Every structure is written in structure tokens, then in C-alpha cells.
Coordinates of C-alpha atoms in Angstrom, one line a residue:
M7 CA -13.7 -18.0 26.3
A8 CA -16.9 -18.8 28.1
V9 CA -15.1 -18.6 31.5
Y10 CA -14.2 -15.0 30.8
R11 CA -17.5 -14.0 29.2
Q12 CA -19.2 -12.1 32.0
E13 CA -16.0 -10.3 32.9
L14 CA -15.4 -9.2 29.3
L15 CA -19.0 -8.1 28.8
E16 CA -18.9 -6.0 32.0
E17 CA -15.6 -4.4 30.8
A18 CA -17.1 -3.7 27.4
L19 CA -20.1 -2.0 29.1
C20 CA -17.9 0.1 31.3
E21 CA -15.8 1.2 28.3
A22 CA -18.9 2.0 26.2
V23 CA -20.4 4.2 29.0
K24 CA -17.1 5.8 29.7
R25 CA -16.6 6.8 26.1
N26 CA -20.0 8.3 25.7
P27 CA -20.4 11.3 28.1
H28 CA -22.1 14.5 26.9
P29 CA -20.6 15.6 23.6
A30 CA -19.0 18.7 25.2
N31 CA -17.1 16.5 27.7
K32 CA -13.7 14.7 27.2
I33 CA -12.4 11.5 28.7
D34 CA -8.7 11.1 29.2
G35 CA -8.2 14.1 26.9
K36 CA -10.2 12.4 24.1
R37 CA -13.5 13.6 22.6
S38 CA -16.7 11.8 23.5
E39 CA -18.0 9.3 20.9
Q40 CA -21.2 11.4 21.0
Y41 CA -19.1 14.4 19.8
W42 CA -18.3 12.5 16.6
L43 CA -22.0 11.6 16.1
E44 CA -22.7 15.4 16.2
A45 CA -19.7 16.4 14.2
F46 CA -20.4 14.0 11.4
S47 CA -24.1 14.8 11.2
E48 CA -23.3 17.7 8.8
A49 CA -20.8 18.1 6.0
N50 CA -18.7 20.8 7.6
V51 CA -15.9 18.7 9.1
D52 CA -12.6 20.6 9.1
K53 CA -9.0 19.4 9.2
H54 CA -8.6 19.9 12.9
Q55 CA -11.6 17.6 13.6
A56 CA -10.2 15.1 11.1
C57 CA -6.9 15.1 12.9
S58 CA -8.5 14.9 16.3
F59 CA -10.5 11.9 15.2
F60 CA -7.5 10.0 13.9
R61 CA -5.6 10.7 17.1
N62 CA -8.5 9.8 19.4
F63 CA -8.9 6.5 17.7
Q64 CA -5.1 5.8 17.4
L65 CA -5.1 5.9 13.6
E66 CA -2.1 8.1 13.4
S67 CA 1.4 7.2 14.5
Q68 CA 5.0 8.2 13.9
A69 CA 5.0 5.9 10.9
V70 CA 1.6 6.9 9.5
K71 CA 0.5 10.5 9.1
F72 CA -2.1 12.0 6.8
E73 CA -3.0 15.2 4.8
Y74 CA -5.8 16.2 7.1
Q75 CA -7.5 18.8 5.0
A76 CA -7.9 16.2 2.2
V77 CA -9.1 13.7 4.8
A78 CA -11.7 16.2 6.0
D79 CA -12.8 16.8 2.4
E80 CA -13.3 13.0 1.9
I81 CA -15.3 12.8 5.1
N82 CA -17.6 15.5 4.0
I83 CA -18.2 13.8 0.7
V84 CA -19.2 10.6 2.5
I85 CA -21.5 12.5 4.8
L86 CA -23.3 14.0 1.8
N87 CA -23.7 10.9 -0.4
K88 CA -26.3 8.1 0.0
N89 CA -24.1 5.1 -0.7
P90 CA -24.3 2.1 1.6
A91 CA -21.8 2.2 4.4
Q92 CA -20.2 -1.2 3.5
S93 CA -19.2 0.0 0.0
E94 CA -18.1 3.3 1.5
V95 CA -15.7 1.6 3.9
V96 CA -13.9 -0.1 0.9
S97 CA -13.8 3.1 -1.1
L98 CA -12.8 5.4 1.7
S99 CA -10.0 3.0 2.8
S100 CA -8.4 3.3 -0.6
K101 CA -8.7 7.1 -0.6
L102 CA -7.2 7.4 2.9
K103 CA -4.3 5.2 1.9
A104 CA -3.5 7.7 -0.9
L105 CA -3.6 10.6 1.6
I106 CA -0.8 9.1 3.8
T107 CA 2.2 11.5 3.8
T108 CA 4.7 9.1 5.3
K109 CA 6.4 6.1 3.7
A110 CA 4.3 3.5 5.4
K111 CA 1.1 3.2 3.3
G112 CA -0.8 0.3 4.8
Q113 CA -4.5 -0.5 4.2
Q114 CA -6.9 1.9 6.0
T115 CA -9.9 -0.4 6.5
S116 CA -9.7 0.2 10.3
A117 CA -9.8 4.0 9.8
A118 CA -12.6 3.9 7.2
S119 CA -14.8 1.6 9.3
K120 CA -14.3 3.7 12.4
L121 CA -15.3 6.8 10.5
L122 CA -18.4 5.2 8.9
T123 CA -19.5 3.9 12.3
F124 CA -20.2 7.6 13.3
I125 CA -21.0 9.0 9.8
K126 CA -23.7 6.5 9.1
P127 CA -24.9 5.2 12.5
H128 CA -28.0 3.7 11.1
D129 CA -26.0 1.4 8.8
E130 CA -24.6 -2.0 9.8
V131 CA -20.9 -1.2 10.2
Y132 CA -18.4 -3.3 12.0
I133 CA -15.0 -1.9 13.0
W134 CA -12.1 -3.7 11.4
D135 CA -9.4 -4.3 14.0
K136 CA -6.9 -7.0 14.5
Y137 CA -8.4 -8.1 17.8
A138 CA -12.0 -8.0 16.5
N139 CA -10.8 -10.1 13.6
Q140 CA -9.5 -12.7 16.0
A141 CA -12.7 -12.7 18.1
V142 CA -15.0 -13.0 15.1
R143 CA -12.9 -15.8 13.6
W144 CA -13.0 -17.6 16.9
R145 CA -16.8 -17.3 17.2
N146 CA -17.4 -18.5 13.7
R147 CA -14.8 -21.1 13.4
V148 CA -17.4 -23.9 13.3
Q149 CA -19.7 -22.2 10.8
K150 CA -19.6 -23.8 7.3
G151 CA -18.7 -21.7 4.4
L152 CA -16.9 -19.0 6.4
R153 CA -13.2 -18.3 5.6
D154 CA -10.9 -18.1 8.6
Y155 CA -9.1 -15.0 7.3
Y156 CA -10.9 -12.1 5.7
L157 CA -8.5 -11.4 2.8
D158 CA -9.0 -11.6 -0.9
P159 CA -6.6 -13.6 -3.2
D160 CA -4.4 -10.5 -3.4
E161 CA -4.0 -10.3 0.4
N162 CA -6.2 -7.2 0.6
H163 CA -8.7 -6.8 3.4
D164 CA -12.0 -8.4 2.4
Y165 CA -14.4 -6.2 4.3
S166 CA -17.6 -7.8 2.9
A167 CA -16.5 -11.2 4.2
Y168 CA -15.7 -9.7 7.5
V169 CA -19.1 -8.0 7.7
A170 CA -20.8 -11.3 6.8
A171 CA -19.0 -13.1 9.6
S172 CA -19.5 -10.2 12.1
H173 CA -23.2 -10.1 11.3
L174 CA -23.6 -13.8 12.2
A175 CA -21.7 -13.2 15.5
F176 CA -23.8 -10.1 16.2
I177 CA -27.1 -11.8 15.6
A178 CA -26.2 -14.6 17.9
E179 CA -24.9 -12.2 20.6
R180 CA -27.9 -9.9 20.7
Q181 CA -30.2 -12.9 21.5
K182 CA -28.3 -13.6 24.8
P183 CA -30.1 -12.3 27.9
E184 CA -26.9 -11.0 29.5
F185 CA -26.1 -9.0 26.4
K186 CA -29.6 -7.6 26.2
A187 CA -29.3 -6.5 29.8
A188 CA -26.0 -4.8 29.2
V189 CA -27.4 -2.9 26.2
L190 CA -30.3 -1.7 28.3
E191 CA -27.9 -0.5 31.0
F192 CA -25.8 1.2 28.3
D193 CA -29.0 2.9 27.0
S194 CA -30.1 4.0 30.5
R195 CA -26.8 5.5 31.5
T196 CA -26.3 7.4 28.2
Q197 CA -29.9 8.8 28.3
R198 CA -28.7 10.9 31.3
E199 CA -26.1 12.6 29.1
R200 CA -28.7 14.2 26.8
G201 CA -26.6 13.8 23.7
P202 CA -27.5 12.5 20.2
I203 CA -27.1 8.9 21.3
S204 CA -30.2 9.3 23.5
D205 CA -32.3 10.6 20.6
R206 CA -34.0 7.6 18.9
Q207 CA -34.9 9.8 15.9
K208 CA -31.2 10.3 15.3
I209 CA -29.6 7.2 16.6
G210 CA -31.3 3.8 16.5
F211 CA -31.2 1.3 19.3
Q212 CA -29.2 -1.1 17.1
F213 CA -26.3 1.5 17.1
L214 CA -26.0 0.9 20.9
E215 CA -26.0 -2.9 20.3
R216 CA -23.3 -2.7 17.7
R217 CA -21.2 -0.3 19.7
L218 CA -21.3 -2.6 22.7
F219 CA -20.6 -5.6 20.4
D220 CA -17.6 -3.8 18.8
K221 CA -16.1 -3.2 22.2
L222 CA -16.8 -6.8 23.3
M223 CA -15.1 -8.2 20.1
Y224 CA -12.1 -6.0 20.8
L225 CA -11.7 -7.3 24.4
E226 CA -12.4 -10.9 23.4
G227 CA -9.7 -10.6 20.7
Q228 CA -7.2 -9.2 23.2
A229 CA -8.0 -12.1 25.6
I230 CA -7.6 -14.7 22.8
A231 CA -4.2 -13.1 21.8
K232 CA -3.0 -13.4 25.4
I233 CA -4.1 -17.0 25.6
K234 CA -2.2 -17.8 22.4
V235 CA 1.0 -16.1 23.7
S236 CA 0.7 -18.0 27.0
R237 CA 0.1 -21.3 25.2
Q238 CA 3.1 -20.8 22.9
A239 CA 5.3 -20.0 25.8
R240 CA 4.2 -23.1 27.7
E241 CA 4.8 -25.3 24.6
K242 CA 8.2 -23.7 24.2
R243 CA 9.1 -24.6 27.8
N244 CA 7.9 -28.1 27.3
D245 CA 10.0 -28.5 24.2
S246 CA 13.2 -27.4 26.0
P247 CA 15.8 -30.2 26.6

């Protein structure tokens, strides 16, 4: 992946900046990420905001829909409590699964981790995503004691194992000069928007680092998936008579 690194980092920076205009502005019809930092700063989230968040972050589909008033109630409970974000992701994932109104009732670790990213911006939250999973596994494949797949014996998402692996990858990434430079550029460009992300009393600098890291992991995972597909296609051609 080293050959693609600079390109992916630049793309991650562009995406991070693009998604963080002033809270009142939208991008491609979607709310600014800064809007969610503001909306989740107080426990008065309504069902329309809950629905908007799930649609903005592609958590709703034809197969998976939610009871959004109940979802909003759960979000407000999390905003008010003082529990660590990591345990909240696990708890909220289970509660969101119970609020699905369609037949498909998959695990909601992705939804819970995305919500907690903006509800508790000072806590160390890593977004659970199939592409981010691939990227983190690839980065930590040579680390001893790390499982390759973040599932428990019952095949449930093991978020604590994923956080542990993501943390190692994050610590290594934030030491790299090019990543540091990208974070400073992200900070500089969002400062101009005068939203909550520019207020260090509200949003710590590490939130910017993690947000850029999340986007980089997503893009790296996508690239890895494409490479795997290409390799499989090539092997299939070579095996043909």
C-alpha cells in the first residue's frame, strides 16, 4: 500500500475538509459533520435529526429501517450519561438492533460507532466499517497477539479488539510527518468555517487526527479490496485451461 499512500492521504484530507463546512451548510445534500457536533452537544435530538443522521451516513437502506423516535431517545440518553464511549458503542449497537423495523436485523456497530464519534468527540472512538476493518487488519498483520478478525467466539463484533488494533495503527500514523502535515492543513482550513471543530475548548485536536485517520482507513480498505479483486481475477485467468 506504500505506493498509494500519499494519494490516499491527500484524498482523505480532501474528504475531511469537504465534509466539515460551517454547520449551517450542506454538501451534496448532506449535513456538515460540524452540524452533528452541535446537534449532539445537548440532549434534545429529535426523530428528524436521527433519521437525517442515519441517511447521511448510509446507515439506512431498503432492507434496514429504524423507529427513529426511539433512536432519538437512545441518542439523548447517551448524550446525558458519563459512560466511556467504547462501552457505549457496544450497548447502543444492541439497542439500535432492537429498533430495526424491517426483517433484516444485523449488528449495528457501525451506526453506534458513528454516533459516538460525534456524541463524545473527546473519547477515543474508531468507526467500525468493513473497509476500515480491512485496513486495520492489514496494518497490524505482523503485530503479535492481535487477532486478524475482530469477532468474538459467537461471531459477534468484538469492538474492544477492534479499538485495540485501531489504537496501535493510529499511534503509529500520527507520528508520521506527512500525516502531521495533513492534520495541520485540516485544522487550518476548518478554522475558517468558525464552527465547533475550530473551538479547542469544545473539540480537542485529537478529534481532527482521528477523523482524518478514520477517512484514511476507509480509503485504504477500499484500495485493499480492489487489489484483492484484481488479484483473484488474475489468478482465475491463470488457472483457465
